[in-house]
XYZ file of C-alpha atoms in Angstrom:
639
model
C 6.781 3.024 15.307
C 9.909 5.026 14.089
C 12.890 3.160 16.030
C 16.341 5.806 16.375
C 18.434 7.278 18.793
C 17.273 9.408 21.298
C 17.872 12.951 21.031
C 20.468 14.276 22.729
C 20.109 16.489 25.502
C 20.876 20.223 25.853
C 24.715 20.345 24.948
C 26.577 23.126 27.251
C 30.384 24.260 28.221
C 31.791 24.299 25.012
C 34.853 26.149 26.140
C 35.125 24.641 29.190
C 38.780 24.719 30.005
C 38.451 24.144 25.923
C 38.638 20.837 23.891
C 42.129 20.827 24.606
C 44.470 18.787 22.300
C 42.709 15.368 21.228
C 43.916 11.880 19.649
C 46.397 12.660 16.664
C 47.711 15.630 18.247
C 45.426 17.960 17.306
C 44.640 21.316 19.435
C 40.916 21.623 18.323
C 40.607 24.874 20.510
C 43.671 26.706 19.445
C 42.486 25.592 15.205
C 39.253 27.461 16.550
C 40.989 30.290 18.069
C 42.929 31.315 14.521
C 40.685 30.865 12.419
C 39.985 34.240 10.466
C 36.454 33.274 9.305
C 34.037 34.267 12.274
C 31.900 31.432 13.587
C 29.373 30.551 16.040
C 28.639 27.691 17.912
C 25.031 27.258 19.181
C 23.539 24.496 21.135
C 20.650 22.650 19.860
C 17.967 25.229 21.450
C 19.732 27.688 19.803
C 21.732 29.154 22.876
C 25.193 30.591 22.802
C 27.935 28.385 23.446
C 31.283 29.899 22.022
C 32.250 32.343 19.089
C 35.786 32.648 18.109
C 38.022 35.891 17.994
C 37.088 36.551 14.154
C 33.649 36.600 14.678
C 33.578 38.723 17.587
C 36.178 41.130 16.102
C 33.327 41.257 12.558
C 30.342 41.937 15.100
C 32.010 44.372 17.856
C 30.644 42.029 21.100
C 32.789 40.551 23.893
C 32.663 36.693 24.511
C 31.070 37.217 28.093
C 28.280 39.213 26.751
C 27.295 36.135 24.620
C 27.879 32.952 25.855
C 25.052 31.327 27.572
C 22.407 33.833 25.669
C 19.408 32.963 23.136
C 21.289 33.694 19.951
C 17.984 35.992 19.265
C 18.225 37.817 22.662
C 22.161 38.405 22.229
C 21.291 39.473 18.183
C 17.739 40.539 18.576
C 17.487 41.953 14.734
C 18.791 44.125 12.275
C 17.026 48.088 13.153
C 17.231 49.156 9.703
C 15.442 46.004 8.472
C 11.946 45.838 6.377
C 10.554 42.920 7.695
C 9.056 43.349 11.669
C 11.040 41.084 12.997
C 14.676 42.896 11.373
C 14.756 39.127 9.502
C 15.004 36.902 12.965
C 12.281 34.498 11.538
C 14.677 34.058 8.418
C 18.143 33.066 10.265
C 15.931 30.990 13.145
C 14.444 28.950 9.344
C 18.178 28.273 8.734
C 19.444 27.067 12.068
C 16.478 25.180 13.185
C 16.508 23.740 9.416
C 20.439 22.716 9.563
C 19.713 21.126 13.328
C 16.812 19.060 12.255
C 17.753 17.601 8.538
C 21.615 16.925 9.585
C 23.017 18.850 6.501
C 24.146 22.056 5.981
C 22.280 25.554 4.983
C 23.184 28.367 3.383
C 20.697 31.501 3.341
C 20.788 34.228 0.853
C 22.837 37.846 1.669
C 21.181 39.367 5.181
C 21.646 42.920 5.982
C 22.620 43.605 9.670
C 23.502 46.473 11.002
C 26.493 46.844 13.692
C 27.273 49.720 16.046
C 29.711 51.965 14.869
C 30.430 52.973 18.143
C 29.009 56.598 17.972
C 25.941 55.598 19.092
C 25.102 54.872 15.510
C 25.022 51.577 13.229
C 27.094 50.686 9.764
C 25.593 48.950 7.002
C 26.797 45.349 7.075
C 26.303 42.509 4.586
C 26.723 38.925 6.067
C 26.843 35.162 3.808
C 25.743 32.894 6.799
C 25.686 29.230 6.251
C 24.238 27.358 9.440
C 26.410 23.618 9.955
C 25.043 20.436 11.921
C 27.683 19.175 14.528
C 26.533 15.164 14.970
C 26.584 13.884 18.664
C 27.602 10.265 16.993
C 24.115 8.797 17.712
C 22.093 10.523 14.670
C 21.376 13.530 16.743
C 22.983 17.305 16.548
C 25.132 18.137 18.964
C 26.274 22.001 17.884
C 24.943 24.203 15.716
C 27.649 26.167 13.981
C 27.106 29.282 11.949
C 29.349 30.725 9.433
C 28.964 34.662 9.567
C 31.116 35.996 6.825
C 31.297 39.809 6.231
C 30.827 40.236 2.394
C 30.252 44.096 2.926
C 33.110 44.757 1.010
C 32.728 42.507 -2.195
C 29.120 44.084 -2.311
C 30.118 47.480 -2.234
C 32.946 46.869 -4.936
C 30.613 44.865 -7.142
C 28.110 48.097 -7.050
C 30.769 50.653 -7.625
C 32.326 48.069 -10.778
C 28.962 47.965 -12.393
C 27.962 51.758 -11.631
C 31.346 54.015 -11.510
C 29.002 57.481 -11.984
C 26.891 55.550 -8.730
C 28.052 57.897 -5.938
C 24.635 59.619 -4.516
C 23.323 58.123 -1.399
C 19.939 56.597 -2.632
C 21.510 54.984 -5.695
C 24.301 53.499 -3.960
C 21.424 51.867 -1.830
C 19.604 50.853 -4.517
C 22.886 48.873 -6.071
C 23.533 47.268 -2.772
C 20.084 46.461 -2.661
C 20.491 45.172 -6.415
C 23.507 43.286 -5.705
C 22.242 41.645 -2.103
C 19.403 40.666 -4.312
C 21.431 39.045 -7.180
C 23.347 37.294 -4.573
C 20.617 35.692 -2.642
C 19.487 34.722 -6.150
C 22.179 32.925 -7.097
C 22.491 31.082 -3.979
C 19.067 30.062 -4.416
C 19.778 29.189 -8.186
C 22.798 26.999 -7.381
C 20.390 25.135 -4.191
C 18.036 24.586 -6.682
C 20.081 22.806 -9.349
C 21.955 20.609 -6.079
C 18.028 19.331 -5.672
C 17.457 18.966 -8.990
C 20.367 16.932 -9.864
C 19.864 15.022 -6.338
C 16.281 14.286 -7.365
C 17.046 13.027 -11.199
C 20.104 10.938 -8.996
C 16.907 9.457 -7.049
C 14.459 9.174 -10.739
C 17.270 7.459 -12.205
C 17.864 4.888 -9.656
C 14.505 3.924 -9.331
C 14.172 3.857 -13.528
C 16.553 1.498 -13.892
C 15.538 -0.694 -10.816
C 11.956 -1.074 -12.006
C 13.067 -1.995 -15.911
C 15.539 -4.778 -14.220
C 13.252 -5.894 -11.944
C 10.798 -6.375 -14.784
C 13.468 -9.172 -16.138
C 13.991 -10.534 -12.851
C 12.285 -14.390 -12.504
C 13.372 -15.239 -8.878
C 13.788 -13.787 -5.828
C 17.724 -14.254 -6.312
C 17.653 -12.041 -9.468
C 15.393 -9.518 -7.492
C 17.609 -9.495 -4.604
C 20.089 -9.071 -7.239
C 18.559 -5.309 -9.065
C 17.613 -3.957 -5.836
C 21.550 -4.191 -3.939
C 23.351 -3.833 -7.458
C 20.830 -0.846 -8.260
C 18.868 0.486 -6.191
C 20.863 0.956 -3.015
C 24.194 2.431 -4.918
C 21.360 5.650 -4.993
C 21.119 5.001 -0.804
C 24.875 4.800 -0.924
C 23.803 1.526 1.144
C 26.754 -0.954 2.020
C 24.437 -3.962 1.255
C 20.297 -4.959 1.638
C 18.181 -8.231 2.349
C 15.060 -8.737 0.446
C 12.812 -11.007 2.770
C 9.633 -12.865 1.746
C 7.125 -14.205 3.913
C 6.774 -18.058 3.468
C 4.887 -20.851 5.959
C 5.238 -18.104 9.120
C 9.000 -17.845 8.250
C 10.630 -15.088 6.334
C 12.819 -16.033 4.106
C 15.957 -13.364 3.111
C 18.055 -13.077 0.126
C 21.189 -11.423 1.749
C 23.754 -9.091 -0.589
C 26.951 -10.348 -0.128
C 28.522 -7.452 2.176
C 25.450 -7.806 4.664
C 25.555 -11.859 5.240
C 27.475 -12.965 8.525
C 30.269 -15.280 8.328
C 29.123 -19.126 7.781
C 25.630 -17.625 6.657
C 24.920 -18.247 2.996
C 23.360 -16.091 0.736
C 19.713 -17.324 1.186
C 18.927 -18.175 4.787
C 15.279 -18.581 6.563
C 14.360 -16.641 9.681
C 11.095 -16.883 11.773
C 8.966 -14.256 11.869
C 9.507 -13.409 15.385
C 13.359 -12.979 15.049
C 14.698 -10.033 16.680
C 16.489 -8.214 13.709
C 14.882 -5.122 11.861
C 13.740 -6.838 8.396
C 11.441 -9.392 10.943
C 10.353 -6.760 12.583
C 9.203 -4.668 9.940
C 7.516 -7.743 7.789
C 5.345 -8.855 11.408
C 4.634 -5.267 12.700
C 4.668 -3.109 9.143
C 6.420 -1.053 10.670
C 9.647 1.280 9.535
C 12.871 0.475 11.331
C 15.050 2.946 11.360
C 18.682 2.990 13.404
C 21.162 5.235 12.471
C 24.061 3.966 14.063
C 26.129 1.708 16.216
C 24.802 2.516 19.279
C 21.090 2.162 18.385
C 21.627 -0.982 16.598
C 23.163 -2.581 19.484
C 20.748 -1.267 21.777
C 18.064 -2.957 19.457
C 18.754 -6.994 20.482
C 21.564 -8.843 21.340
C 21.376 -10.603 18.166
C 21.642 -7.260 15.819
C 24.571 -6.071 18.026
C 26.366 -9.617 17.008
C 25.505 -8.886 13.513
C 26.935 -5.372 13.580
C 30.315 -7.136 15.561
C 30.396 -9.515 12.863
C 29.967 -7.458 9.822
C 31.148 -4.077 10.422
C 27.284 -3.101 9.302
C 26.071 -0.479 11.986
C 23.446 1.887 10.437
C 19.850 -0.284 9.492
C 16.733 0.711 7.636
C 13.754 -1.852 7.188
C 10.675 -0.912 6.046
C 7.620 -3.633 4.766
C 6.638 -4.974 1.786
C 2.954 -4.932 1.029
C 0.697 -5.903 -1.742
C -2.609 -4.329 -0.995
C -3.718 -5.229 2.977
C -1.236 -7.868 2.892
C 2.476 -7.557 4.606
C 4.480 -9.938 1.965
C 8.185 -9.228 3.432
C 10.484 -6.881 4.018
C 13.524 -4.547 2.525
C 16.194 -4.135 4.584
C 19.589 -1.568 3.900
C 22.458 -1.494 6.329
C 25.484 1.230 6.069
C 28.937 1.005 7.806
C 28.940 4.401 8.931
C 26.509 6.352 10.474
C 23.573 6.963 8.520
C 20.198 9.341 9.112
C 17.173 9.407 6.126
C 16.564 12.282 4.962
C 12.819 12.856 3.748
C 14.144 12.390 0.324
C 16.294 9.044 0.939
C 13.622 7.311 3.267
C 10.887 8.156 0.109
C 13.395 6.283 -2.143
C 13.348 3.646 0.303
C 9.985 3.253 0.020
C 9.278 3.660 -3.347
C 12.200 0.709 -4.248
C 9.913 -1.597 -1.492
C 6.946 -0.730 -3.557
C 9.207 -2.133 -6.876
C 10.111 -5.315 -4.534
C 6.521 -6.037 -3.933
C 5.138 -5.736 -7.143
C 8.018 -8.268 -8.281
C 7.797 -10.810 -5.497
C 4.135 -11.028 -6.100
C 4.697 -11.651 -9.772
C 7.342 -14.155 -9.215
C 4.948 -15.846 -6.614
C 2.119 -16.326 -9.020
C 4.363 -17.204 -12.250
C 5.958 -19.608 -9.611
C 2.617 -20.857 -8.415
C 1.409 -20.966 -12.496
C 4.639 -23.540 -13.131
C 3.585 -25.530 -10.270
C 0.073 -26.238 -11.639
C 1.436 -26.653 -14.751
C 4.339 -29.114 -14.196
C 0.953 -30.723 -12.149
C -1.065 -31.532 -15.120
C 2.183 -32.142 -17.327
C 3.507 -34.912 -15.257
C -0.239 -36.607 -14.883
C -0.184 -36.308 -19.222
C 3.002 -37.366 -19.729
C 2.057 -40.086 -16.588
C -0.894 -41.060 -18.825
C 0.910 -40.691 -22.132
C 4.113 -43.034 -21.142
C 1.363 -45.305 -20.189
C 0.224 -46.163 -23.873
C 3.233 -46.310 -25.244
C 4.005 -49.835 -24.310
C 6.768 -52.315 -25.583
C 6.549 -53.513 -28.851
C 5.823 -57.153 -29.925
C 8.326 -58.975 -31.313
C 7.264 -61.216 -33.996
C 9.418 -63.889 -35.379
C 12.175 -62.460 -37.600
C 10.362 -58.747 -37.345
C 12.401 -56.408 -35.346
C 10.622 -53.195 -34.088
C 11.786 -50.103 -32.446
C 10.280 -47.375 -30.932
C 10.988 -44.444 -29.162
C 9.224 -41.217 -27.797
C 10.528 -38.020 -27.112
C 8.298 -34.793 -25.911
C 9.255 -31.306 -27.251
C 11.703 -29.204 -25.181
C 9.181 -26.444 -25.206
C 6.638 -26.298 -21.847
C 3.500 -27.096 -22.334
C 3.917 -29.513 -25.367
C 2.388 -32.791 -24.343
C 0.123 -34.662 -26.478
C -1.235 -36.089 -29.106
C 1.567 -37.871 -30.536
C 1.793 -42.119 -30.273
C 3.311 -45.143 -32.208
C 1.684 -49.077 -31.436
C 2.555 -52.175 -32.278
C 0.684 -55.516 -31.592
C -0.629 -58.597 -33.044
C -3.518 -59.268 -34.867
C -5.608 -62.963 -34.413
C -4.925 -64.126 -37.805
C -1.322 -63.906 -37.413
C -0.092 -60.281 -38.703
C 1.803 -57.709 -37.282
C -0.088 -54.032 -36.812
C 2.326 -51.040 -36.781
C 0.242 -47.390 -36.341
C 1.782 -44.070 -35.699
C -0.485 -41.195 -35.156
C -0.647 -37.488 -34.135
C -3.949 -35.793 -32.588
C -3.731 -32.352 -32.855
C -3.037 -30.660 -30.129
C -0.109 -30.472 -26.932
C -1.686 -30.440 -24.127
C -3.756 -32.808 -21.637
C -6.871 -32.475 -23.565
C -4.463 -33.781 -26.827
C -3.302 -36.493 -24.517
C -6.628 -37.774 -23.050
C -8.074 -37.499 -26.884
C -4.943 -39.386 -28.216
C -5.591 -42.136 -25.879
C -9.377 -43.036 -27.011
C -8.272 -42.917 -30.593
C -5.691 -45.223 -30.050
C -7.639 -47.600 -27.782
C -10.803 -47.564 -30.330
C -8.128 -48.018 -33.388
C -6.789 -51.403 -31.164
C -10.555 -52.484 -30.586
C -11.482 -52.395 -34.226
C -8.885 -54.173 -35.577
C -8.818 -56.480 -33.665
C -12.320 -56.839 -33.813
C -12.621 -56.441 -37.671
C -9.249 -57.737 -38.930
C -9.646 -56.147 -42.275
C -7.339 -54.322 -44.344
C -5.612 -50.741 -43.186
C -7.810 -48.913 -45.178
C -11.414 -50.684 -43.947
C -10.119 -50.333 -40.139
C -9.436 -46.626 -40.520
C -12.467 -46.385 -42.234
C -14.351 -48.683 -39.549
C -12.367 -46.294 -36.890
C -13.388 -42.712 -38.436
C -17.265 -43.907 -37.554
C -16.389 -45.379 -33.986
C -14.961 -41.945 -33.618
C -18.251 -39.853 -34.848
C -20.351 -42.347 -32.729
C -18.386 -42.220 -29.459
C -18.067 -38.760 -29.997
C -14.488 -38.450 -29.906
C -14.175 -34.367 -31.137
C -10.526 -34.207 -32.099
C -8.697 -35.099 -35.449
C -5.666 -36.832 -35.752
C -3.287 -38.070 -38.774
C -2.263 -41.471 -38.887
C -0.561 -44.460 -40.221
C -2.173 -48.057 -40.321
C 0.342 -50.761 -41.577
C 0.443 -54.306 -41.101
C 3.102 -56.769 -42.006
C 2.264 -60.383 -44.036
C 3.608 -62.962 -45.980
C 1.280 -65.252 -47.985
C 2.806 -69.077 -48.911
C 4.340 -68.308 -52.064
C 5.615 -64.920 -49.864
C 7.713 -67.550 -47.715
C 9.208 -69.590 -50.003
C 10.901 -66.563 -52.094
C 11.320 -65.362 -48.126
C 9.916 -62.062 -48.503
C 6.707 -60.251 -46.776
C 4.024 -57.659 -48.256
C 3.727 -54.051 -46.053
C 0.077 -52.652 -46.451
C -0.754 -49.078 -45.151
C -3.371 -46.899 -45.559
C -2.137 -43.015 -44.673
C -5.167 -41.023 -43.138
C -3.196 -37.566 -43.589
C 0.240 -38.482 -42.002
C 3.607 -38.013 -43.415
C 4.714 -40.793 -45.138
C 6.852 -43.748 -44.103
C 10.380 -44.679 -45.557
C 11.625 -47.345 -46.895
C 15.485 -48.395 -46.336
C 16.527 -51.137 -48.333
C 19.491 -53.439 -47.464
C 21.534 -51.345 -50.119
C 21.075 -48.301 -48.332
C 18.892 -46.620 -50.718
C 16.293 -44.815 -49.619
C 12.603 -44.675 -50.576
C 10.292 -42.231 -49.692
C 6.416 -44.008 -49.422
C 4.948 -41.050 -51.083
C 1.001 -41.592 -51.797
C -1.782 -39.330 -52.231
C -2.693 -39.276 -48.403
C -6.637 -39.730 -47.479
C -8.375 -37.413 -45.662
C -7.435 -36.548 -41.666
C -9.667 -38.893 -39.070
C -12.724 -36.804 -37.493
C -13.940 -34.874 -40.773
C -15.278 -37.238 -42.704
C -16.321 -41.358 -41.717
C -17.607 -41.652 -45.138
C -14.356 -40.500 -47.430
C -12.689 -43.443 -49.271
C -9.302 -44.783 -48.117
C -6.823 -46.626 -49.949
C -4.544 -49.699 -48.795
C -1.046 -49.319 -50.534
C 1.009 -52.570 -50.654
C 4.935 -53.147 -51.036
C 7.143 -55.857 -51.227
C 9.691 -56.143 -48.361
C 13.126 -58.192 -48.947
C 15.134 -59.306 -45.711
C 16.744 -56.738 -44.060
C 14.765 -53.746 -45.480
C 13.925 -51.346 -42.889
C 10.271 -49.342 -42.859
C 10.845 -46.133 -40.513
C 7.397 -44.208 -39.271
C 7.663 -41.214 -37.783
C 5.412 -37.981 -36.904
C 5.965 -34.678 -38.272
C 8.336 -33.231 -34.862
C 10.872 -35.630 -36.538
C 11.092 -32.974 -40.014
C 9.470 -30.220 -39.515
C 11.516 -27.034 -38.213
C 10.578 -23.463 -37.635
C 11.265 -21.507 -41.057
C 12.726 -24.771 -42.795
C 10.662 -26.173 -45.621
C 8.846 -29.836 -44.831
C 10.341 -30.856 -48.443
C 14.227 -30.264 -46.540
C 13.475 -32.153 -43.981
C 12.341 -35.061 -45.875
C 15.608 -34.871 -47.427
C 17.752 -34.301 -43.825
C 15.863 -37.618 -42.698
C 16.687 -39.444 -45.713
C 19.751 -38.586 -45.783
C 20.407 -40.129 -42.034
C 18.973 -43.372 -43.087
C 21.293 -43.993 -45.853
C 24.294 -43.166 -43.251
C 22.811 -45.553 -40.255
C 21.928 -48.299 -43.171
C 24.735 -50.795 -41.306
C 23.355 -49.785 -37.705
C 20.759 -51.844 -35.614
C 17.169 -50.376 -35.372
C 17.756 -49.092 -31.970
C 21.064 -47.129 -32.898
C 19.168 -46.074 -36.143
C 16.572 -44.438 -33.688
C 19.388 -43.371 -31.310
C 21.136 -41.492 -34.813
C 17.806 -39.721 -35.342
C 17.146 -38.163 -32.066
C 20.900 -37.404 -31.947
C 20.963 -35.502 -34.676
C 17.757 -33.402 -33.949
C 21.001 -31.885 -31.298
C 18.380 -31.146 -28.605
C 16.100 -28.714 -30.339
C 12.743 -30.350 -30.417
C 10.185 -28.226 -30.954
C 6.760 -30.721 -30.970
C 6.762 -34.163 -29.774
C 8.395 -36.932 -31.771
C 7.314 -40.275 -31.897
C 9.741 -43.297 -33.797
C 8.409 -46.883 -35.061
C 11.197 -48.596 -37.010
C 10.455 -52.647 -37.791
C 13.225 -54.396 -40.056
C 12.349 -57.775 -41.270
C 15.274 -60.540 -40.734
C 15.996 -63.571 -43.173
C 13.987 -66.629 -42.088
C 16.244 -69.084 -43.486
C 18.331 -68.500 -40.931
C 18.531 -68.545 -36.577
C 15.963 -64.978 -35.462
C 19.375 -62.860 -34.684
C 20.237 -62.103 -31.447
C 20.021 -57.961 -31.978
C 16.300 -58.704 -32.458
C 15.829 -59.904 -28.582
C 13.983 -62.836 -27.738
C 11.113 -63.622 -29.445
C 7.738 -63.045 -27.199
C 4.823 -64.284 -29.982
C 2.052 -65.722 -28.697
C 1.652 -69.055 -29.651
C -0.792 -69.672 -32.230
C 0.478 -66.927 -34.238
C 2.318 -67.344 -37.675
C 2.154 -65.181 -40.726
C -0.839 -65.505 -43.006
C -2.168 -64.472 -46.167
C -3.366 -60.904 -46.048
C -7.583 -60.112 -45.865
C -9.175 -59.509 -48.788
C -10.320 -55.685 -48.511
């Protein structure tokens, strides 16, 4: 279903007691009267209407003997002419051509013949251009034709470009040369208008497709196609509409959107506007003007009122069988597609549905995802519980996933008390950053609580005891890791210090801030990564801690940077500590993640545990204490 204006009926009595003077002041049939250029005026079927003095005094005919006559009854041919028909065929091409696109034609140099009132004819050379004459409902009112008498500048041109030209035949032949030439270069200078009209149209649609390549929502797409593609249409404004939940949702252009009507509005599907009707029929809509816009609903004619938008084309979008949506274009003027325009049309909808389908599924792709990353970071959050706080031992902790999608994981920190009295710290990192990472980081983490609890040996003989749980349980996944645990022996207490013993499976290593501020980097030969070998040896490493000295664990997000060597950001961290040496744990962890600015790139996970003088009140930055009862320091296992 094509939806326009009717066409107009047979138009008659053009002179009719004449136009007569109109709005403005403006006598329309005395203009026509003096002007010295002879023209025509032809009704749609190609009958006489009028013809003004000049043209009558160029072709020798009276008014009477004209008016009301097929053009091709009153002019039946030219007698001297090659073709059968004396080239009737050719002008009819040009007039019915002019009526039925809207736009003007010009034809090449015809010969025709006139009587030279001896009962013979004189050669005559006409330029006829044939002019459209709108009704003001998209249909053709008039057809005018131009019929200038170029006999002259022919004749002149021959005898310019052939002075010793003055037999008979040649002169033909130069007239025939020059009529030929002519006809050419009207042709030439058609051709190049189309050309440049269709690299206008190649253009437009270039630079829509490589913008709506960049476009991620229907906002940005809504964006290209009125910014872009309709300045080819010369298009006051468009609506891209999308087909959601039996509604149709449009992203107006800001010239097209009624007053109080935002930019992004939902319709149903059964609305009575052209974009509806084109996304629930798949049909083109096509109304040229005013009058055909109002006559299409009540609620279009509002929108025209409202807007000043009159002229409306809608045609569907489609992905395959499916109708997806709709494009819609509205002008403030009259408007009627050519073949050329309404193929642009088309071709941009094409564009619109090949983006809204790729938006659709990269939307649909970030809904899944944001699915499973909630239910890992759901999980993930889950295992990181609250610290212990033993008597005296402050500990910190804080986790923070990486700013790029997708990255949730393996990394954890853990803190809890062991039966015989000591403190277990363990940060760890499965490879890995993504649910898989995160379900995997959770059984190492549980086995690693099981087994020392269960075990209660040193660092080194639990990692050891955990690397086979892991090869038994077939846990397939490796993961670096720190294993410390916090003691104090009698003679420990009375000098009121406590030992730190770790065992590094692989992990970067901890750091040591002393009271002083200086910092020490933990730096051991690191055993091998958990999952690759249960029977490698691991090593317990043992340091004394003073009150107030401050053992920071961290994973690798925390220093490693994208084209920055680790070695510099062992230094940046170091650096931090010795500024934040007077700050609590928790603003020491709130300083780290500060500075990282933002820019994490893989998760980060914090465990900071400062140990507090015992001769003294447990501090009240440290919280209240929450140890089980039944739980005091100890000496440490004997590996």
């Amino acid at each position: 279903m094509v939806t326009q204006a009717d066409e107009p009926g047979r138009a008659t009595g053009w002179r009719a007691g004449g136009p007569g003077a109109q709005p403005g002041g403006v006598d329309h049939a005395a203009v026509f009267t003096a002007m010295p250029t002879p023209y025509l005026v032809l009704t749609p079927d190609l009958v006489i209407a009028d013809a003004n003095p000049a043209y009558l005094a160029s072709t020798g005919r009276e008014l009477a003997d004209l008016v009301g006559r097929d053009v091709f009854e009153a002019f039946p041919g030219n007698p001297n002419a090659a073709e059968a028909d004396g080239g009737v065929a050719k002008v009819r091409a040009s007039l019915e051509r002019a009526r039925d696109t809207g736009r003007p034609h010009t034809m090449s140099v015809q010969e025709y013949d006139i009587p030279d009132g001896s009962g013979g004819f004189a050669k005559r050379f006409w330029s006829l251009i044939s002019v459209p004459v709108p009704d003001g409902s998209g249909g053709c009112r008039y057809v005018l034709q131009r019929a200038e008498d170029i006999t002259d500048y022919v004749r002149q041109q021959a005898q310019a470009a052939h002075p010793a030209g003055t037999g008979k035949k040649w002169q033909r032949r130069v007239l025939e040369v020059e009529s030929d030439l002519f006809t050419r270069a009207a042709e030439l200078s058609a051709s190049r208008e189309a050309e440049a009209d269709t690299a206008r149209r190649l253009a437009a649609l270039s630079g829509v497709a490589l913008a709506l390549g960049r476009a991620e929502t229907l906002d940005e797409l809504a964006r290209v196609v009125t910014r872009k593609g309709l300045v080819a249409l010369s298009a006051h404004g468009g609506a891209v509409a999308v087909c959601e939940d039996g509604d149709l949702r449009l992203v107006l252009s800001e010239g097209i959107s009624p007053l109080g009507v935002g930019p992004d509005t939902v319709l149903p599907l059964e609305a009575p506007y052209p974009g509806c009707v084109a996304a629930r029929t798949g049909e083109r809509v096509l109304l040229p003007d005013r009058a055909s816009s109002e006559a299409f609903s009540p609620e279009l004619a509002e929108l025209v009122a409202t807007t000043g938008v009159e002229a409306w084309a809608a045609v569907p979008l489609e992905s395959g069988d499916r109708r997806i949506g709709s494009l819609s274009v509205g002008w403030t003027s009259p408007t009627t597609l050519d073949p050329a325009d309404l193929e642009l049309l088309l071709a941009l909808a094409a564009q619109c549905a090949q983006t809204v389908e790729r938006i659709r599924a990269r939307e649909a792709e970030q809904a899944r995802h944001d699915a499973v990353r909630g239910i890992a970071e759901v999980l993930q959050r889950s295992l990181l519980t609250d610290p212990p706080e033993p008597d005296h031992l402050e500990v910190a902790v804080r986790y923070v996933p990486a700013a790029t999608e997708a990255q949730v994981g393996g990394d954890w920190y853990d803190a809890f008390l062991l039966g015989d009295g000591r403190t277990a710290l363990v940060i760890g990192d499965v490879t890995g950053h993504d649910r898989y990472a995160a379900a995997a980081m959770a059984q190492v983490r549980n086995v690693l609580r099981g087994v020392a609890h269960c075990h209660q040996g040193s660092p080194a003989t639990v990692l050891t005891a955990l690397d086979r749980a892991m090869r038994d349980l077939a846990v397939d996944t490796l993961a670096t890791a720190v294993l410390a645990t916090v003691e104090q022996r009698p003679e420990d207490a009375e000098r009121g210090v406590r030992l730190l013993r770790w065992s590094n499976a692989g992990h970067p290593p901890p750091m040591l801030l002393d009271p002083d501020g200086r910092v020490t980097v933990l730096e051991q030969e690191p055993d091998l990564l958990l999952g690759l070998d249960p029977g490698a040896p691991r090593a317990d490493h043992v340091l004394e801690l003073l009150p107030g000295a401050t053992v920071l664990f961290y994973t690798d997000g925390l220093v490693e940077r994208r084209g920055v060597a680790l070695d510099a950001g062992i230094r940046w961290l170091a650096d931090v500590l010795t500024a934040g040496a007077q700050l609590s744990v928790d603003e020491l962890c709130d300083r780290l993640l500060g500075e990282l600015a933002g820019a994490v790139e893989d998760d980060v996970a914090l465990l900071l545990v400062r140990t507090h003088p015992e001769d003294r009140p447990r501090p009240s930055e440290a919280g209240p204490a929450r140890v089980p009862k039944g739980h005091s320091a100890v000496s440490p296992p004997s590996s």
